Amino acid sequence: MCGIIGYTGPLDGKKILLEGLSGLEYRGYDSAGIALCTIDSGIEVFKKVGKVSNLRDYCNQHTAAVSHCGIGHTRWATHGGVTDENAHPHRAGRVTLIHNGIIENYHQLTERYHLEEELVSQTDSEVAARVLDRLYQGDPLAALGELSGMLEGSYGFCVMFDDQPGNIYAMRSVSPLVAACTRSGSLVASDLTALIPYTREYFVVPEGKIVKLTPYKVNIYSLDENFSKYTPEMMSVNWNMDAAMKNGYPHFMLKEIHEQPEAMKNTILPRINKGLPDFSDDGIPDDLFADCSQIHVIACGTAMHTGMVAQAIMEPVLRIPVTVTIASEFRYQDPLVDDKTLVIVISQSGETIDTLAALRLAQEYGARTLSIVNVKGSTIARESDYVLYTHAGPEIAVASTKAYSVQLAALYMIACRMAYIRGKYSREEAVRFLTDLLDAVPAMETMLTQADFIKGIVTHIIQSPDAFFIGRGLDYAFSLEGALKLKEISYIHAEAYAAGELKHGTIALISEKVPVIATATQQHVFSKTISNIREVKARGAYVILLAKEGSIIDSSLADVIIRIPDLDDRFTVFPIAVALQLIAYYASIGKNLDVDQPRNLAKSVTVE
Ligand code: M6R
């Protein structure tokens, strides 16, 4: 969850670290810190609670020293509160260390090395730094190798040793790290956004190896007896720095909402062959879809919500069970999964620890696994049997928007291909389905033109501490995501309910002026949903209704109606997603909150 970066080279290290941390800040923003190696003063640490901008001001006031080598960290607190002491980097003797992950056996290590009196923070990371200092006898590879054998949990480390000026060492287990040797120097970071200003060529730091960065060289060593050198597989980035900038938008979230039509096209169009979905360029064979007797979809948060939609799309056509499970639950179950099960794991980052663990468990049970991932080369993408990359470009805002749409697009294409090869759709039906999916793209564009209208209607929502999202069938699945979006960036308590379920308890919470955001786009349950809306309206709710253009709505039913382009029922999710995202966005703006970096959250959840 934390962001880490290391740089050594000819340029101004402090500037590179601070800029890199700004780009990584979405991974955590409780505190930030850097350690700089200078000729005059050796290694100096600067760290501060709060955002990278705080750290920048602090550094500007406290150091003018020039450094060409350093490490930096932006923290999402796990062990120990949000304090300057608990901020990284941690100094221990000759070791300066930053860490992303959780050292699960830090308590045992503290006892074993009698560290209680020495520790100045409450973090597991400082324990790792102090143990490393004890192990260090002048050979960084030996000490790091020994440390890696002792640690339980997850880590991405960058380390500087006092007597190794200009060198940075890095290693990881589970937590992500990428590195590159560029003309501007050598870099290592938890995420590509910190590397792309300098290079498009990079490698994923392999687990069980140690990376040594010197100003003009990056070497990788295996943890064998001789620390033999290892050559990594090089990868290249297919997006540029512009994609990771706001480009005139006030927030990443708004930019990413607007990028959705383009991201949809990038994900869908290269996979159409003769009017049908075709995954042969992804290396995904048809027998993966033909042979399975059930599907399990596993993911977290927004990604899990796309699974809920997929279930409602797939099951009625494929007539096989489609089960959606939250990854953090699945990983501790004894799941009904076998070698006839297709497990689809969904993750924007490809690094979510629970999703990764669930993937590994599914593989142990013999399932065939397909991941839908946005970040190229991420751990989930590499470990699953097959990967279908979404081409959304980097998603920086913590609240997921364009990742949701493209994950859905990928799932819809899988549903279509499966239905076709299993004989559930004729060629004409499959072509029609795909055409309808493509029609969703201009519908999203139309929805975006309603941004000002939506901005004008959130006033009522932001005055209330609660909001309810209701719908039936697919509309319920969309509502789950609408509620998550609203709560995570506006801090309004929001819950989604299947509209018919309200009267079994929750309707007790509906009183005068409570906002109810109702979605009614599914024809076969339309009149039922309308009746449920009447029930809340009768109890004084303030109803915002999302309904298709042309559907006939009694004017007394809703306080506000947001009209959705008239698509086939199965595809209304796409414009509705835009509308619900805009509601959440403008609610957050209306409350003057930090839209892109909401409290307590981080973009990439790499701890349990
Ligand atoms: O990177 P992932 O797609 O695996 O992330 C899963 C969730 O943490 C994520 O979808 C989260 O719920 C969203 N950022 C919320 O907007």
PDB file of N, CA, C and O in Angstrom, residues 465-488:
ATOM      1  N   PRO A 465     -26.653  12.617   6.140  1.00  0.00           N
ATOM      2  CA  PRO A 465     -25.574  11.716   6.558  1.00  0.00           C
ATOM      3  C   PRO A 465     -25.679  10.343   5.892  1.00  0.00           C
ATOM      4  O   PRO A 465     -24.729   9.564   5.915  1.00  0.00           O
ATOM      5  N   ASP A 466     -26.861  10.032   5.343  1.00  0.00           N
ATOM      6  CA  ASP A 466     -27.087   8.697   4.759  1.00  0.00           C
ATOM      7  C   ASP A 466     -27.621   8.817   3.343  1.00  0.00           C
ATOM      8  O   ASP A 466     -28.236   9.820   2.987  1.00  0.00           O
ATOM      9  N   ALA A 467     -27.426   7.766   2.584  1.00  0.00           N
ATOM     10  CA  ALA A 467     -28.068   7.666   1.263  1.00  0.00           C
ATOM     11  C   ALA A 467     -28.275   6.189   0.967  1.00  0.00           C
ATOM     12  O   ALA A 467     -27.494   5.336   1.415  1.00  0.00           O
ATOM     13  N   PHE A 468     -29.352   5.900   0.237  1.00  0.00           N
ATOM     14  CA  PHE A 468     -29.629   4.506  -0.128  1.00  0.00           C
ATOM     15  C   PHE A 468     -29.709   4.384  -1.640  1.00  0.00           C
ATOM     16  O   PHE A 468     -30.232   5.268  -2.317  1.00  0.00           O
ATOM     17  N   PHE A 469     -29.134   3.293  -2.127  1.00  0.00           N
ATOM     18  CA  PHE A 469     -29.158   3.006  -3.556  1.00  0.00           C
ATOM     19  C   PHE A 469     -29.994   1.745  -3.735  1.00  0.00           C
ATOM     20  O   PHE A 469     -29.696   0.723  -3.100  1.00  0.00           O
ATOM     21  N   ILE A 470     -31.012   1.820  -4.565  1.00  0.00           N
ATOM     22  CA  ILE A 470     -31.850   0.623  -4.729  1.00  0.00           C
ATOM     23  C   ILE A 470     -32.074   0.293  -6.208  1.00  0.00           C
ATOM     24  O   ILE A 470     -32.013   1.157  -7.075  1.00  0.00           O
ATOM     25  N   GLY A 471     -32.316  -0.981  -6.437  1.00  0.00           N
ATOM     26  CA  GLY A 471     -32.609  -1.453  -7.782  1.00  0.00           C
ATOM     27  C   GLY A 471     -32.863  -2.953  -7.711  1.00  0.00           C
ATOM     28  O   GLY A 471     -32.609  -3.580  -6.669  1.00  0.00           O
ATOM     29  N   ARG A 472     -33.353  -3.520  -8.793  1.00  0.00           N
ATOM     30  CA  ARG A 472     -33.579  -4.975  -8.841  1.00  0.00           C
ATOM     31  C   ARG A 472     -32.753  -5.578  -9.963  1.00  0.00           C
ATOM     32  O   ARG A 472     -32.531  -4.938 -10.991  1.00  0.00           O
ATOM     33  N   GLY A 473     -32.333  -6.819  -9.773  1.00  0.00           N
ATOM     34  CA  GLY A 473     -31.580  -7.512 -10.827  1.00  0.00           C
ATOM     35  C   GLY A 473     -30.285  -6.767 -11.124  1.00  0.00           C
ATOM     36  O   GLY A 473     -29.548  -6.375 -10.215  1.00  0.00           O
ATOM     37  N   LEU A 474     -30.027  -6.546 -12.406  1.00  0.00           N
ATOM     38  CA  LEU A 474     -28.803  -5.826 -12.769  1.00  0.00           C
ATOM     39  C   LEU A 474     -28.743  -4.449 -12.116  1.00  0.00           C
ATOM     40  O   LEU A 474     -27.681  -3.982 -11.725  1.00  0.00           O
ATOM     41  N   ASP A 475     -29.903  -3.817 -12.002  1.00  0.00           N
ATOM     42  CA  ASP A 475     -29.915  -2.482 -11.382  1.00  0.00           C
ATOM     43  C   ASP A 475     -29.397  -2.531  -9.942  1.00  0.00           C
ATOM     44  O   ASP A 475     -28.826  -1.566  -9.443  1.00  0.00           O
ATOM     45  N   TYR A 476     -29.614  -3.649  -9.268  1.00  0.00           N
ATOM     46  CA  TYR A 476     -29.081  -3.798  -7.910  1.00  0.00           C
ATOM     47  C   TYR A 476     -27.551  -3.906  -7.959  1.00  0.00           C
ATOM     48  O   TYR A 476     -26.845  -3.278  -7.164  1.00  0.00           O
ATOM     49  N   ALA A 477     -27.070  -4.694  -8.934  1.00  0.00           N
ATOM     50  CA  ALA A 477     -25.608  -4.837  -9.051  1.00  0.00           C
ATOM     51  C   ALA A 477     -24.949  -3.482  -9.300  1.00  0.00           C
ATOM     52  O   ALA A 477     -23.893  -3.165  -8.742  1.00  0.00           O
ATOM     53  N   PHE A 478     -25.572  -2.627 -10.127  1.00  0.00           N
ATOM     54  CA  PHE A 478     -24.988  -1.295 -10.384  1.00  0.00           C
ATOM     55  C   PHE A 478     -25.030  -0.456  -9.106  1.00  0.00           C
ATOM     56  O   PHE A 478     -24.132   0.336  -8.835  1.00  0.00           O
ATOM     57  N   SER A 479     -26.117  -0.644  -8.345  1.00  0.00           N
ATOM     58  CA  SER A 479     -26.296   0.172  -7.139  1.00  0.00           C
ATOM     59  C   SER A 479     -25.186  -0.067  -6.122  1.00  0.00           C
ATOM     60  O   SER A 479     -24.769   0.846  -5.403  1.00  0.00           O
ATOM     61  N   LEU A 480     -24.717  -1.321  -6.069  1.00  0.00           N
ATOM     62  CA  LEU A 480     -23.630  -1.636  -5.123  1.00  0.00           C
ATOM     63  C   LEU A 480     -22.427  -0.735  -5.389  1.00  0.00           C
ATOM     64  O   LEU A 480     -21.795  -0.212  -4.476  1.00  0.00           O
ATOM     65  N   GLU A 481     -22.117  -0.564  -6.653  1.00  0.00           N
ATOM     66  CA  GLU A 481     -20.967   0.254  -7.009  1.00  0.00           C
ATOM     67  C   GLU A 481     -21.251   1.742  -6.751  1.00  0.00           C
ATOM     68  O   GLU A 481     -20.387   2.478  -6.277  1.00  0.00           O
ATOM     69  N   GLY A 482     -22.492   2.150  -7.034  1.00  0.00           N
ATOM     70  CA  GLY A 482     -22.855   3.548  -6.774  1.00  0.00           C
ATOM     71  C   GLY A 482     -22.681   3.901  -5.306  1.00  0.00           C
ATOM     72  O   GLY A 482     -22.156   4.962  -4.962  1.00  0.00           O
ATOM     73  N   ALA A 483     -23.100   2.978  -4.427  1.00  0.00           N
ATOM     74  CA  ALA A 483     -22.996   3.237  -2.987  1.00  0.00           C
ATOM     75  C   ALA A 483     -21.534   3.273  -2.545  1.00  0.00           C
ATOM     76  O   ALA A 483     -21.126   4.119  -1.748  1.00  0.00           O
ATOM     77  N   LEU A 484     -20.740   2.346  -3.070  1.00  0.00           N
ATOM     78  CA  LEU A 484     -19.319   2.327  -2.697  1.00  0.00           C
ATOM     79  C   LEU A 484     -18.643   3.638  -3.119  1.00  0.00           C
ATOM     80  O   LEU A 484     -17.895   4.246  -2.348  1.00  0.00           O
ATOM     81  N   LYS A 485     -18.942   4.069  -4.350  1.00  0.00           N
ATOM     82  CA  LYS A 485     -18.315   5.311  -4.836  1.00  0.00           C
ATOM     83  C   LYS A 485     -18.667   6.474  -3.929  1.00  0.00           C
ATOM     84  O   LYS A 485     -17.800   7.252  -3.538  1.00  0.00           O
ATOM     85  N   LEU A 486     -19.956   6.578  -3.602  1.00  0.00           N
ATOM     86  CA  LEU A 486     -20.378   7.737  -2.796  1.00  0.00           C
ATOM     87  C   LEU A 486     -19.713   7.710  -1.429  1.00  0.00           C
ATOM     88  O   LEU A 486     -19.158   8.698  -0.960  1.00  0.00           O
ATOM     89  N   LYS A 487     -19.738   6.535  -0.779  1.00  0.00           N
ATOM     90  CA  LYS A 487     -19.224   6.523   0.599  1.00  0.00           C
ATOM     91  C   LYS A 487     -17.728   6.769   0.642  1.00  0.00           C
ATOM     92  O   LYS A 487     -17.227   7.469   1.504  1.00  0.00           O
ATOM     93  N   GLU A 488     -16.985   6.222  -0.321  1.00  0.00           N
ATOM     94  CA  GLU A 488     -15.528   6.322  -0.182  1.00  0.00           C
ATOM     95  C   GLU A 488     -14.987   7.721  -0.418  1.00  0.00           C
ATOM     96  O   GLU A 488     -13.946   8.072   0.130  1.00  0.00           O
TER      97      GLU A 488
END
